[in-house]
PDB file of C-alpha atoms in Angstrom:
ATOM      1  CA  MET A   1      99.681  90.691 122.541  1.00 75.00           C
ATOM      2  CA  PRO A   2      96.472  88.883 121.622  1.00 85.00           C
ATOM      3  CA  GLU A   3      96.235  88.265 117.862  1.00 93.00           C
ATOM      4  CA  PHE A   4      92.381  88.705 116.455  1.00 97.00           C
ATOM      5  CA  TRP A   5      90.988  88.782 112.889  1.00 97.00           C
ATOM      6  CA  VAL A   6      94.126  87.064 110.684  1.00 96.00           C
ATOM      7  CA  ALA A   7      91.459  86.588 107.888  1.00 93.00           C
ATOM      8  CA  SER A   8      91.707  90.601 107.552  1.00 95.00           C
ATOM      9  CA  GLY A   9      94.897  90.132 105.812  1.00 95.00           C
ATOM     10  CA  HIS A  10      96.251  92.784 107.697  1.00 96.00           C
ATOM     11  CA  HIS A  11      99.618  90.460 108.153  1.00 95.00           C
ATOM     12  CA  LEU A  12      99.960  90.826 104.210  1.00 96.00           C
ATOM     13  CA  THR A  13     100.563  94.427 104.552  1.00 96.00           C
ATOM     14  CA  ARG A  14     103.145  96.839 105.647  1.00 96.00           C
ATOM     15  CA  LEU A  15     102.991 100.253 107.020  1.00 97.00           C
ATOM     16  CA  ASP A  16     103.929 103.676 105.235  1.00 96.00           C
ATOM     17  CA  SER A  17     105.467 105.812 107.902  1.00 95.00           C
ATOM     18  CA  ALA A  18     102.385 107.617 108.757  1.00 94.00           C
ATOM     19  CA  GLY A  19     101.120 104.286 109.981  1.00 96.00           C
ATOM     20  CA  ARG A  20      98.815 103.644 106.793  1.00 97.00           C
ATOM     21  CA  MET A  21      98.861 100.325 105.433  1.00 98.00           C
ATOM     22  CA  LEU A  22     100.291  99.816 101.644  1.00 97.00           C
ATOM     23  CA  VAL A  23      98.824  97.764  99.183  1.00 96.00           C
ATOM     24  CA  THR A  24     101.223  94.662  98.593  1.00 97.00           C
ATOM     25  CA  ASP A  25     101.485  92.113  96.230  1.00 97.00           C
ATOM     26  CA  GLU A  26     100.308  89.628  98.966  1.00 97.00           C
ATOM     27  CA  LEU A  27      97.011  91.186  99.543  1.00 96.00           C
ATOM     28  CA  LEU A  28      96.158  91.045  96.287  1.00 96.00           C
ATOM     29  CA  LEU A  29      97.345  87.927  95.910  1.00 96.00           C
ATOM     30  CA  ALA A  30      95.086  86.691  99.151  1.00 94.00           C
ATOM     31  CA  TRP A  31      91.944  88.425  97.975  1.00 93.00           C
ATOM     32  CA  LEU A  32      92.372  86.734  94.365  1.00 93.00           C
ATOM     33  CA  ALA A  33      92.634  83.288  95.887  1.00 91.00           C
ATOM     34  CA  ARG A  34      89.362  84.120  97.696  1.00 86.00           C
ATOM     35  CA  PRO A  35      86.438  82.019  96.985  1.00 85.00           C
ATOM     36  CA  GLU A  36      84.315  84.236  95.631  1.00 82.00           C
ATOM     37  CA  VAL A  37      86.751  85.427  92.958  1.00 86.00           C
ATOM     38  CA  LEU A  38      88.276  82.094  92.030  1.00 90.00           C
ATOM     39  CA  PRO A  39      86.825  80.992  88.620  1.00 92.00           C
ATOM     40  CA  PRO A  40      84.232  78.155  88.541  1.00 91.00           C
ATOM     41  CA  THR A  41      84.823  74.959  87.008  1.00 91.00           C
ATOM     42  CA  ASP A  42      82.460  76.231  84.142  1.00 92.00           C
ATOM     43  CA  ALA A  43      84.314  79.462  84.108  1.00 92.00           C
ATOM     44  CA  CYS A  44      85.118  80.749  80.093  1.00 94.00           C
ATOM     45  CA  ALA A  45      88.412  80.936  79.062  1.00 93.00           C
ATOM     46  CA  ALA A  46      88.210  84.791  79.117  1.00 93.00           C
ATOM     47  CA  GLU A  47      87.936  84.408  82.606  1.00 94.00           C
ATOM     48  CA  ARG A  48      89.944  82.020  83.429  1.00 94.00           C
ATOM     49  CA  ALA A  49      93.101  83.711  81.616  1.00 93.00           C
ATOM     50  CA  ILE A  50      92.751  87.200  83.479  1.00 94.00           C
ATOM     51  CA  HIS A  51      92.619  85.063  86.816  1.00 95.00           C
ATOM     52  CA  ALA A  52      95.850  83.071  86.011  1.00 95.00           C
ATOM     53  CA  ARG A  53      97.698  85.945  84.701  1.00 95.00           C
ATOM     54  CA  LEU A  54      96.682  88.464  87.640  1.00 96.00           C
ATOM     55  CA  MET A  55      97.681  85.077  90.372  1.00 96.00           C
ATOM     56  CA  ALA A  56     101.589  85.594  88.211  1.00 96.00           C
ATOM     57  CA  ASP A  57     101.478  89.256  88.535  1.00 97.00           C
ATOM     58  CA  PRO A  58      98.684  90.792  90.490  1.00 96.00           C
ATOM     59  CA  ARG A  59      99.458  94.310  89.190  1.00 97.00           C
ATOM     60  CA  ALA A  60      99.295  93.513  85.526  1.00 96.00           C
ATOM     61  CA  PRO A  61      96.778  95.195  83.258  1.00 94.00           C
ATOM     62  CA  VAL A  62      93.970  93.882  82.315  1.00 93.00           C
ATOM     63  CA  PRO A  63      92.537  95.581  79.274  1.00 91.00           C
ATOM     64  CA  ALA A  64      88.975  96.147  78.901  1.00 89.00           C
ATOM     65  CA  LEU A  65      88.541  94.121  75.379  1.00 89.00           C
ATOM     66  CA  GLN A  66      89.782  90.932  77.061  1.00 89.00           C
ATOM     67  CA  LEU A  67      87.303  91.952  80.532  1.00 90.00           C
ATOM     68  CA  ALA A  68      84.572  92.392  77.867  1.00 91.00           C
ATOM     69  CA  GLY A  69      84.867  88.582  76.540  1.00 90.00           C
ATOM     70  CA  MET A  70      84.065  87.130  79.711  1.00 90.00           C
ATOM     71  CA  ALA A  71      80.987  84.798  78.451  1.00 90.00           C
ATOM     72  CA  ASP A  72      78.915  85.436  81.854  1.00 89.00           C
ATOM     73  CA  ALA A  73      77.098  89.048  82.317  1.00 91.00           C
ATOM     74  CA  ASP A  74      77.649  88.404  86.478  1.00 90.00           C
ATOM     75  CA  ALA A  75      81.755  87.481  86.360  1.00 90.00           C
ATOM     76  CA  ARG A  76      82.348  90.487  83.800  1.00 92.00           C
ATOM     77  CA  GLU A  77      80.745  92.815  86.009  1.00 93.00           C
ATOM     78  CA  ASN A  78      82.248  90.969  89.733  1.00 91.00           C
ATOM     79  CA  TRP A  79      85.844  91.413  87.871  1.00 93.00           C
ATOM     80  CA  GLY A  80      84.434  94.843  86.488  1.00 94.00           C
ATOM     81  CA  PHE A  81      84.431  95.643  90.673  1.00 94.00           C
ATOM     82  CA  LEU A  82      87.329  94.177  91.854  1.00 94.00           C
ATOM     83  CA  LEU A  83      89.607  95.855  89.152  1.00 95.00           C
ATOM     84  CA  ARG A  84      88.258  98.931  89.893  1.00 96.00           C
ATOM     85  CA  LEU A  85      89.215  98.452  93.427  1.00 96.00           C
ATOM     86  CA  ARG A  86      92.431  97.465  93.043  1.00 96.00           C
ATOM     87  CA  GLU A  87      92.956 100.768  90.534  1.00 97.00           C
ATOM     88  CA  ILE A  88      91.744 102.812  93.155  1.00 97.00           C
ATOM     89  CA  LEU A  89      94.223 101.240  95.679  1.00 97.00           C
ATOM     90  CA  MET A  90      96.991 101.173  93.400  1.00 96.00           C
ATOM     91  CA  GLU A  91      96.892 104.813  92.787  1.00 97.00           C
ATOM     92  CA  GLU A  92      96.015 105.629  96.192  1.00 97.00           C
ATOM     93  CA  GLY A  93      99.223 103.612  97.476  1.00 94.00           C
ATOM     94  CA  SER A  94      97.439 102.871 101.136  1.00 97.00           C
ATOM     95  CA  ILE A  95      94.083 100.963 102.184  1.00 98.00           C
ATOM     96  CA  GLU A  96      93.135 104.285 103.993  1.00 98.00           C
ATOM     97  CA  ALA A  97      93.433 106.412 101.187  1.00 97.00           C
ATOM     98  CA  GLY A  98      91.492 103.826  98.680  1.00 98.00           C
ATOM     99  CA  TYR A  99      88.783 103.715 101.181  1.00 98.00           C
ATOM    100  CA  ALA A 100      88.438 107.294 101.551  1.00 97.00           C
ATOM    101  CA  ARG A 101      88.635 108.368  97.932  1.00 97.00           C
ATOM    102  CA  ILE A 102      85.653 105.711  97.265  1.00 98.00           C
ATOM    103  CA  VAL A 103      83.341 107.318  99.830  1.00 97.00           C
ATOM    104  CA  HIS A 104      84.293 110.734  99.832  1.00 96.00           C
ATOM    105  CA  GLU A 105      83.344 110.571  95.788  1.00 96.00           C
ATOM    106  CA  GLY A 106      80.667 107.755  96.172  1.00 96.00           C
ATOM    107  CA  ILE A 107      82.117 105.100  94.101  1.00 96.00           C
ATOM    108  CA  ARG A 108      79.637 101.947  93.524  1.00 94.00           C
ATOM    109  CA  LEU A 109      81.156  98.913  94.952  1.00 94.00           C
ATOM    110  CA  PRO A 110      79.533  95.568  96.405  1.00 93.00           C
ATOM    111  CA  VAL A 111      79.565  95.805  99.928  1.00 94.00           C
ATOM    112  CA  VAL A 112      81.694  92.890 100.585  1.00 92.00           C
ATOM    113  CA  PHE A 113      84.393  94.881  99.468  1.00 94.00           C
ATOM    114  CA  MET A 114      83.371  97.772 101.418  1.00 96.00           C
ATOM    115  CA  ASN A 115      83.357  95.589 104.626  1.00 97.00           C
ATOM    116  CA  GLN A 116      86.843  94.208 103.792  1.00 96.00           C
ATOM    117  CA  LEU A 117      88.276  97.371 103.334  1.00 98.00           C
ATOM    118  CA  VAL A 118      86.789  98.632 106.755  1.00 98.00           C
ATOM    119  CA  GLN A 119      87.831  95.437 109.020  1.00 98.00           C
ATOM    120  CA  LEU A 120      91.496  95.901 107.489  1.00 98.00           C
ATOM    121  CA  ILE A 121      91.356  99.937 108.532  1.00 98.00           C
ATOM    122  CA  LEU A 122      90.325  98.836 112.061  1.00 98.00           C
ATOM    123  CA  ARG A 123      93.074  95.907 112.313  1.00 98.00           C
ATOM    124  CA  ASN A 124      95.435  98.876 111.593  1.00 98.00           C
ATOM    125  CA  ALA A 125      93.680 101.260 114.109  1.00 98.00           C
ATOM    126  CA  LEU A 126      93.066  98.735 117.089  1.00 98.00           C
ATOM    127  CA  ASP A 127      96.623  97.018 116.561  1.00 97.00           C
ATOM    128  CA  GLY A 128      97.645  96.385 120.495  1.00 95.00           C
ATOM    129  CA  CYS A 129      94.215  96.680 121.764  1.00 97.00           C
ATOM    130  CA  GLN A 130      93.707  93.835 124.379  1.00 96.00           C
ATOM    131  CA  ASP A 131      90.044  95.201 125.104  1.00 97.00           C
ATOM    132  CA  ALA A 132      87.870  92.050 123.835  1.00 98.00           C
ATOM    133  CA  GLN A 133      84.525  94.407 124.502  1.00 98.00           C
ATOM    134  CA  VAL A 134      86.344  96.733 121.880  1.00 98.00           C
ATOM    135  CA  ILE A 135      87.313  94.525 119.397  1.00 98.00           C
ATOM    136  CA  ARG A 136      83.975  92.761 119.581  1.00 98.00           C
ATOM    137  CA  ALA A 137      82.209  95.930 119.200  1.00 98.00           C
ATOM    138  CA  ALA A 138      84.084  96.821 116.400  1.00 98.00           C
ATOM    139  CA  GLU A 139      82.468  94.140 114.115  1.00 98.00           C
ATOM    140  CA  LEU A 140      79.672  95.686 114.159  1.00 98.00           C
ATOM    141  CA  MET A 141      81.053  98.592 111.679  1.00 98.00           C
ATOM    142  CA  PHE A 142      82.067  95.362 109.320  1.00 98.00           C
ATOM    143  CA  ARG A 143      79.631  92.578 109.791  1.00 97.00           C
ATOM    144  CA  PRO A 144      75.833  93.047 110.001  1.00 97.00           C
ATOM    145  CA  GLN A 145      74.312  91.665 113.611  1.00 97.00           C
ATOM    146  CA  ARG A 146      71.001  90.359 113.842  1.00 95.00           C
ATOM    147  CA  GLY A 147      69.007  91.154 117.162  1.00 94.00           C
ATOM    148  CA  GLN A 148      67.287  89.169 119.625  1.00 91.00           C
ATOM    149  CA  VAL A 149      65.536  90.846 122.876  1.00 91.00           C
ATOM    150  CA  LYS A 150      66.166  88.635 126.058  1.00 87.00           C
ATOM    151  CA  ASP A 151      64.982  89.239 129.089  1.00 86.00           C
ATOM    152  CA  GLY A 152      64.362  92.967 127.807  1.00 88.00           C
ATOM    153  CA  THR A 153      68.036  93.127 126.984  1.00 92.00           C
ATOM    154  CA  LEU A 154      69.281  93.652 123.430  1.00 95.00           C
ATOM    155  CA  MET A 155      71.476  90.884 122.205  1.00 95.00           C
ATOM    156  CA  LEU A 156      73.793  91.011 118.808  1.00 96.00           C
ATOM    157  CA  ALA A 157      74.606  87.946 117.249  1.00 96.00           C
ATOM    158  CA  ASP A 158      76.582  87.832 113.694  1.00 96.00           C
ATOM    159  CA  GLU A 159      74.037  87.732 110.923  1.00 95.00           C
ATOM    160  CA  GLU A 160      75.624  85.637 109.271  1.00 93.00           C
ATOM    161  CA  LEU A 161      75.619  82.908 111.507  1.00 92.00           C
ATOM    162  CA  VAL A 162      72.504  83.514 112.546  1.00 90.00           C
ATOM    163  CA  GLN A 163      71.390  83.066 109.137  1.00 89.00           C
ATOM    164  CA  ALA A 164      73.174  79.460 109.376  1.00 85.00           C
ATOM    165  CA  PHE A 165      71.641  78.547 111.907  1.00 80.00           C
ATOM    166  CA  GLU A 166      68.341  79.497 110.364  1.00 80.00           C
ATOM    167  CA  ALA A 167      68.986  77.455 107.675  1.00 78.00           C
ATOM    168  CA  GLU A 168      70.021  74.182 109.748  1.00 72.00           C
ATOM    169  CA  MET A 169      66.923  74.586 111.510  1.00 68.00           C
ATOM    170  CA  HIS A 170      64.867  74.228 108.350  1.00 64.00           C
ATOM    171  CA  ALA A 171      67.183  71.833 107.154  1.00 61.00           C
ATOM    172  CA  SER A 172      67.132  69.275 110.153  1.00 62.00           C
ATOM    173  CA  PRO A 173      65.191  70.832 113.257  1.00 60.00           C
ATOM    174  CA  LEU A 174      66.533  68.114 115.490  1.00 53.00           C
ATOM    175  CA  THR A 175      69.818  68.899 114.775  1.00 55.00           C
ATOM    176  CA  ALA A 176      69.301  72.424 115.382  1.00 53.00           C
ATOM    177  CA  MET A 177      67.550  71.643 118.801  1.00 50.00           C
ATOM    178  CA  PHE A 178      70.533  69.830 119.820  1.00 48.00           C
ATOM    179  CA  SER A 179      73.201  72.527 118.600  1.00 50.00           C
ATOM    180  CA  GLY A 180      71.210  74.969 120.846  1.00 53.00           C
ATOM    181  CA  GLY A 181      71.482  77.632 117.803  1.00 56.00           C
ATOM    182  CA  ILE A 182      72.308  80.986 118.747  1.00 66.00           C
ATOM    183  CA  ASP A 183      70.876  80.737 122.701  1.00 73.00           C
ATOM    184  CA  GLY A 184      73.787  78.219 122.701  1.00 77.00           C
ATOM    185  CA  LEU A 185      76.300  81.150 121.677  1.00 88.00           C
ATOM    186  CA  ASP A 186      78.408  82.573 124.363  1.00 92.00           C
ATOM    187  CA  VAL A 187      77.322  85.997 125.412  1.00 94.00           C
ATOM    188  CA  LEU A 188      81.196  87.966 125.645  1.00 95.00           C
ATOM    189  CA  GLY A 189      81.264  89.329 129.294  1.00 94.00           C
ATOM    190  CA  GLY A 190      81.163  88.443 133.013  1.00 92.00           C
ATOM    191  CA  GLY A 191      84.670  86.859 132.635  1.00 94.00           C
ATOM    192  CA  ASN A 192      84.929  85.208 129.538  1.00 95.00           C
ATOM    193  CA  GLU A 193      86.600  87.957 127.431  1.00 95.00           C
ATOM    194  CA  TRP A 194      90.139  85.932 127.125  1.00 96.00           C
ATOM    195  CA  THR A 195      87.795  83.585 125.135  1.00 96.00           C
ATOM    196  CA  TYR A 196      87.318  85.549 122.001  1.00 97.00           C
ATOM    197  CA  TRP A 197      91.039  85.736 120.559  1.00 97.00           C
ATOM    198  CA  SER A 198      90.749  82.199 119.792  1.00 95.00           C
ATOM    199  CA  ARG A 199      88.074  83.001 117.738  1.00 95.00           C
ATOM    200  CA  SER A 200      87.675  86.235 116.499  1.00 96.00           C
ATOM    201  CA  ASP A 201      87.812  85.165 113.073  1.00 96.00           C
ATOM    202  CA  ALA A 202      84.798  82.859 113.866  1.00 95.00           C
ATOM    203  CA  HIS A 203      82.465  85.479 115.126  1.00 96.00           C
ATOM    204  CA  THR A 204      81.043  83.782 117.084  1.00 94.00           C
ATOM    205  CA  THR A 205      80.451  85.656 120.299  1.00 96.00           C
ATOM    206  CA  VAL A 206      77.323  87.022 121.536  1.00 96.00           C
ATOM    207  CA  LEU A 207      77.614  91.321 122.286  1.00 97.00           C
ATOM    208  CA  ASN A 208      75.354  92.348 125.045  1.00 96.00           C
ATOM    209  CA  PHE A 209      74.351  95.799 123.606  1.00 96.00           C
ATOM    210  CA  GLY A 210      71.099  96.453 125.633  1.00 93.00           C
ATOM    211  CA  GLY A 211      72.678  94.990 128.590  1.00 93.00           C
ATOM    212  CA  ASP A 212      76.257  95.148 129.371  1.00 95.00           C
ATOM    213  CA  PRO A 213      77.692  99.135 129.402  1.00 96.00           C
ATOM    214  CA  GLU A 214      80.892  97.681 128.202  1.00 97.00           C
ATOM    215  CA  ALA A 215      79.897  96.816 125.349  1.00 97.00           C
ATOM    216  CA  ARG A 216      78.641 100.652 124.028  1.00 97.00           C
ATOM    217  CA  LYS A 217      81.758 102.114 125.619  1.00 98.00           C
ATOM    218  CA  GLY A 218      83.928  98.946 123.658  1.00 98.00           C
ATOM    219  CA  LEU A 219      81.335 100.377 120.303  1.00 98.00           C
ATOM    220  CA  ALA A 220      82.273 104.211 121.264  1.00 98.00           C
ATOM    221  CA  ARG A 221      86.319 103.611 121.755  1.00 98.00           C
ATOM    222  CA  ALA A 222      86.323 101.271 117.986  1.00 98.00           C
ATOM    223  CA  MET A 223      84.792 104.618 116.435  1.00 98.00           C
ATOM    224  CA  GLU A 224      87.399 106.920 118.324  1.00 98.00           C
ATOM    225  CA  ALA A 225      90.156 104.979 116.649  1.00 98.00           C
ATOM    226  CA  PHE A 226      88.215 104.453 113.405  1.00 98.00           C
ATOM    227  CA  VAL A 227      87.625 108.230 113.279  1.00 98.00           C
ATOM    228  CA  ALA A 228      91.532 109.518 114.464  1.00 98.00           C
ATOM    229  CA  HIS A 229      93.010 106.990 112.390  1.00 98.00           C
ATOM    230  CA  MET A 230      91.234 108.058 109.152  1.00 97.00           C
ATOM    231  CA  THR A 231      90.854 111.737 109.851  1.00 96.00           C
ATOM    232  CA  GLY A 232      93.758 112.725 111.833  1.00 95.00           C
ATOM    233  CA  HIS A 233      91.166 113.934 114.486  1.00 96.00           C
ATOM    234  CA  GLN A 234      90.964 113.168 117.971  1.00 97.00           C
ATOM    235  CA  VAL A 235      87.418 112.621 118.991  1.00 97.00           C
ATOM    236  CA  THR A 236      86.107 111.381 122.388  1.00 98.00           C
ATOM    237  CA  ILE A 237      82.510 109.428 122.081  1.00 98.00           C
ATOM    238  CA  THR A 238      80.492 108.998 124.903  1.00 97.00           C
ATOM    239  CA  PRO A 239      77.319 106.536 125.143  1.00 96.00           C
ATOM    240  CA  GLN A 240      74.409 107.758 126.496  1.00 93.00           C
ATOM    241  CA  THR A 241      71.542 106.361 128.893  1.00 84.00           C
ATOM    242  CA  ARG A 242      69.012 109.502 128.210  1.00 79.00           C
ATOM    243  CA  ALA A 243      68.103 110.909 124.988  1.00 72.00           C
ATOM    244  CA  ASP A 244      66.156 113.517 126.679  1.00 72.00           C
ATOM    245  CA  ALA A 245      68.705 116.395 126.829  1.00 71.00           C
ATOM    246  CA  VAL A 246      70.066 116.165 123.213  1.00 76.00           C
ATOM    247  CA  ASP A 247      70.827 119.484 121.567  1.00 78.00           C
ATOM    248  CA  LEU A 248      70.826 118.501 117.961  1.00 85.00           C
ATOM    249  CA  HIS A 249      72.607 120.916 116.216  1.00 88.00           C
ATOM    250  CA  TRP A 250      74.671 118.169 114.398  1.00 94.00           C
ATOM    251  CA  PHE A 251      73.637 114.349 114.141  1.00 96.00           C
ATOM    252  CA  VAL A 252      75.011 111.419 112.054  1.00 97.00           C
ATOM    253  CA  GLY A 253      72.835 108.498 111.541  1.00 97.00           C
ATOM    254  CA  LEU A 254      75.298 105.330 112.326  1.00 98.00           C
ATOM    255  CA  ASP A 255      72.797 103.255 109.967  1.00 97.00           C
ATOM    256  CA  GLN A 256      69.732 103.648 107.483  1.00 96.00           C
ATOM    257  CA  THR A 257      67.920 103.656 110.440  1.00 96.00           C
ATOM    258  CA  GLY A 258      69.491 106.001 112.684  1.00 96.00           C
ATOM    259  CA  THR A 259      69.626 108.518 109.876  1.00 96.00           C
ATOM    260  CA  ALA A 260      65.680 108.282 110.021  1.00 96.00           C
ATOM    261  CA  ILE A 261      65.447 108.844 113.711  1.00 95.00           C
ATOM    262  CA  GLY A 262      67.532 111.680 113.471  1.00 94.00           C
ATOM    263  CA  ASN A 263      66.035 113.165 110.562  1.00 94.00           C
ATOM    264  CA  ALA A 264      62.424 112.523 112.531  1.00 93.00           C
ATOM    265  CA  LEU A 265      63.475 114.456 115.659  1.00 91.00           C
ATOM    266  CA  TRP A 266      65.185 116.965 113.433  1.00 90.00           C
ATOM    267  CA  LYS A 267      61.965 118.212 112.305  1.00 90.00           C
ATOM    268  CA  GLY A 268      60.191 117.677 115.462  1.00 89.00           C
ATOM    269  CA  GLU A 269      58.286 114.303 114.868  1.00 90.00           C
ATOM    270  CA  THR A 270      58.175 110.976 117.131  1.00 90.00           C
ATOM    271  CA  PRO A 271      60.655 108.740 115.345  1.00 90.00           C
ATOM    272  CA  ARG A 272      58.860 105.641 114.086  1.00 90.00           C
ATOM    273  CA  ASP A 273      61.384 103.385 113.839  1.00 90.00           C
ATOM    274  CA  THR A 274      63.847 102.042 117.289  1.00 92.00           C
ATOM    275  CA  MET A 275      67.071 104.010 118.624  1.00 94.00           C
ATOM    276  CA  VAL A 276      69.685 101.203 120.679  1.00 95.00           C
ATOM    277  CA  GLY A 277      72.247 103.391 120.597  1.00 96.00           C
ATOM    278  CA  LEU A 278      72.757 106.747 121.163  1.00 96.00           C
ATOM    279  CA  PHE A 279      76.710 108.425 121.477  1.00 97.00           C
ATOM    280  CA  ARG A 280      77.837 112.018 121.917  1.00 96.00           C
ATOM    281  CA  LEU A 281      81.209 112.926 119.853  1.00 97.00           C
ATOM    282  CA  ALA A 282      83.366 115.883 120.836  1.00 96.00           C
ATOM    283  CA  PHE A 283      86.575 116.588 119.112  1.00 95.00           C
ATOM    284  CA  ALA A 284      89.361 117.549 120.788  1.00 95.00           C
ATOM    285  CA  ASP A 285      90.247 120.693 119.143  1.00 94.00           C
ATOM    286  CA  PRO A 286      86.847 122.232 118.117  1.00 93.00           C
ATOM    287  CA  SER A 287      88.638 124.686 115.389  1.00 92.00           C
ATOM    288  CA  VAL A 288      88.807 121.708 113.256  1.00 93.00           C
ATOM    289  CA  MET A 289      84.725 122.181 112.859  1.00 92.00           C
ATOM    290  CA  LEU A 290      82.655 124.054 111.029  1.00 93.00           C
ATOM    291  CA  PRO A 291      82.309 127.512 112.292  1.00 92.00           C
ATOM    292  CA  ASP A 292      78.501 127.708 113.624  1.00 91.00           C
ATOM    293  CA  LEU A 293      79.077 124.387 115.317  1.00 90.00           C
ATOM    294  CA  ALA A 294      82.391 124.690 117.050  1.00 83.00           C
ATOM    295  CA  GLY A 295      81.616 123.671 120.867  1.00 82.00           C
ATOM    296  CA  HIS A 296      78.654 121.684 120.115  1.00 88.00           C
ATOM    297  CA  PRO A 297      78.276 117.891 120.307  1.00 92.00           C
ATOM    298  CA  VAL A 298      78.122 115.872 117.554  1.00 95.00           C
ATOM    299  CA  TRP A 299      75.393 112.787 118.251  1.00 96.00           C
ATOM    300  CA  LEU A 300      75.307 109.586 116.529  1.00 98.00           C
ATOM    301  CA  ILE A 301      72.126 107.604 116.274  1.00 97.00           C
ATOM    302  CA  LEU A 302      72.151 104.099 115.563  1.00 97.00           C
ATOM    303  CA  GLY A 303      68.719 102.193 114.886  1.00 96.00           C
ATOM    304  CA  LEU A 304      67.347  98.343 114.760  1.00 94.00           C
ATOM    305  CA  GLY A 305      66.069  97.615 111.541  1.00 89.00           C
ATOM    306  CA  PRO A 306      62.669  95.835 110.916  1.00 90.00           C
ATOM    307  CA  ASP A 307      64.241  93.301 110.549  1.00 92.00           C
ATOM    308  CA  MET A 308      66.032  93.078 114.191  1.00 94.00           C
ATOM    309  CA  ALA A 309      69.270  93.942 111.984  1.00 95.00           C
ATOM    310  CA  VAL A 310      72.073  96.380 112.496  1.00 96.00           C
ATOM    311  CA  ARG A 311      73.920  97.546 110.053  1.00 96.00           C
ATOM    312  CA  LEU A 312      76.384 100.098 110.828  1.00 97.00           C
ATOM    313  CA  LYS A 313      77.533 102.208 107.713  1.00 97.00           C
ATOM    314  CA  PRO A 314      81.667 103.377 109.212  1.00 98.00           C
ATOM    315  CA  GLN A 315      81.391 105.081 106.166  1.00 97.00           C
ATOM    316  CA  ASN A 316      78.920 108.226 107.518  1.00 97.00           C
ATOM    317  CA  LEU A 317      81.503 108.599 110.217  1.00 97.00           C
ATOM    318  CA  LEU A 318      83.709 110.427 107.261  1.00 96.00           C
ATOM    319  CA  THR A 319      80.974 112.021 105.290  1.00 96.00           C
ATOM    320  CA  GLY A 320      79.031 113.228 108.034  1.00 96.00           C
ATOM    321  CA  LEU A 321      81.009 114.705 110.454  1.00 96.00           C
ATOM    322  CA  PRO A 322      81.006 118.808 110.199  1.00 95.00           C
ATOM    323  CA  LEU A 323      84.962 119.382 109.600  1.00 94.00           C
ATOM    324  CA  THR A 324      85.904 122.415 108.066  1.00 90.00           C
ATOM    325  CA  PRO A 325      86.936 121.947 104.187  1.00 82.00           C
ATOM    326  CA  PRO A 326      91.108 122.012 103.752  1.00 72.00           C
ATOM    327  CA  ALA A 327      91.843 125.026 102.469  1.00 60.00           C
ATOM    328  CA  PRO A 328      92.739 124.803  98.662  1.00 60.00           C
ATOM    329  CA  VAL A 329      95.935 124.354  97.289  1.00 50.00           C
ATOM    330  CA  HIS A 330      97.313 126.867  94.948  1.00 51.00           C
TER     331      HIS A 330
END
């Protein structure tokens, strides 16, 4: 079975009887060892003391007074976010339950933390998947992509990688020219899918999102796994090639631009933004939907930002679906 996304820390978790990831000391310690968390050389004594204490016991309490004693305001804020995340995860017990609480309660945390949680959840939900197109497309759900139109087709590359190439080009145009830049990256498909597994953590493959139906099917399969794993409801998500027969009873914008497109269509207006993905979602059991919508499809809309970026927001799949609220507990 091919391994992928080792950096997610999935191997540091354990599963409960429901298949959800328990919050282990090993995972917390791995987060504390991340470069963004390690105290810099000029860190104050308070920050160093907190980090050392948590490395010795990742569940140790950190008094608010001790946190307030950090000299650097940015460090105080970042540690506050990290400790809040740790608190939620320890209270909820699993990564999935912690993420669901954060999303449904609208708890504000840095995007980097949210992306890390989504990667972990997808790594768990897609465990055993051997389709490289699905795994690569799933990266859209926790790593922003930069679009490039080539021969009339939308290609998606990892935005962080693109930014690194752009920085290299400005620093040394000659070096960038010989490296080939983004054009030198492999486009996934046509028989090279086997190469994905050895470099899944490098995020160096380009997704032919506009020209290869398998890429869009891959994203559909990844979203199906995410929804089923997080809600317990089985869904079928089908990529659409036409948008002229959409019965827009309910839609979910998969990103900010997709939401703007959906809102325009809802009002009968012509969208000003570019739609790059349209998916039809159907529940296996329509009775879990709001009564007025049972039997109607849910449309998922993905847009392309003005900066040619795709920044998918998987939390919208949890907060935006027309599910019947659970019965109150008496």
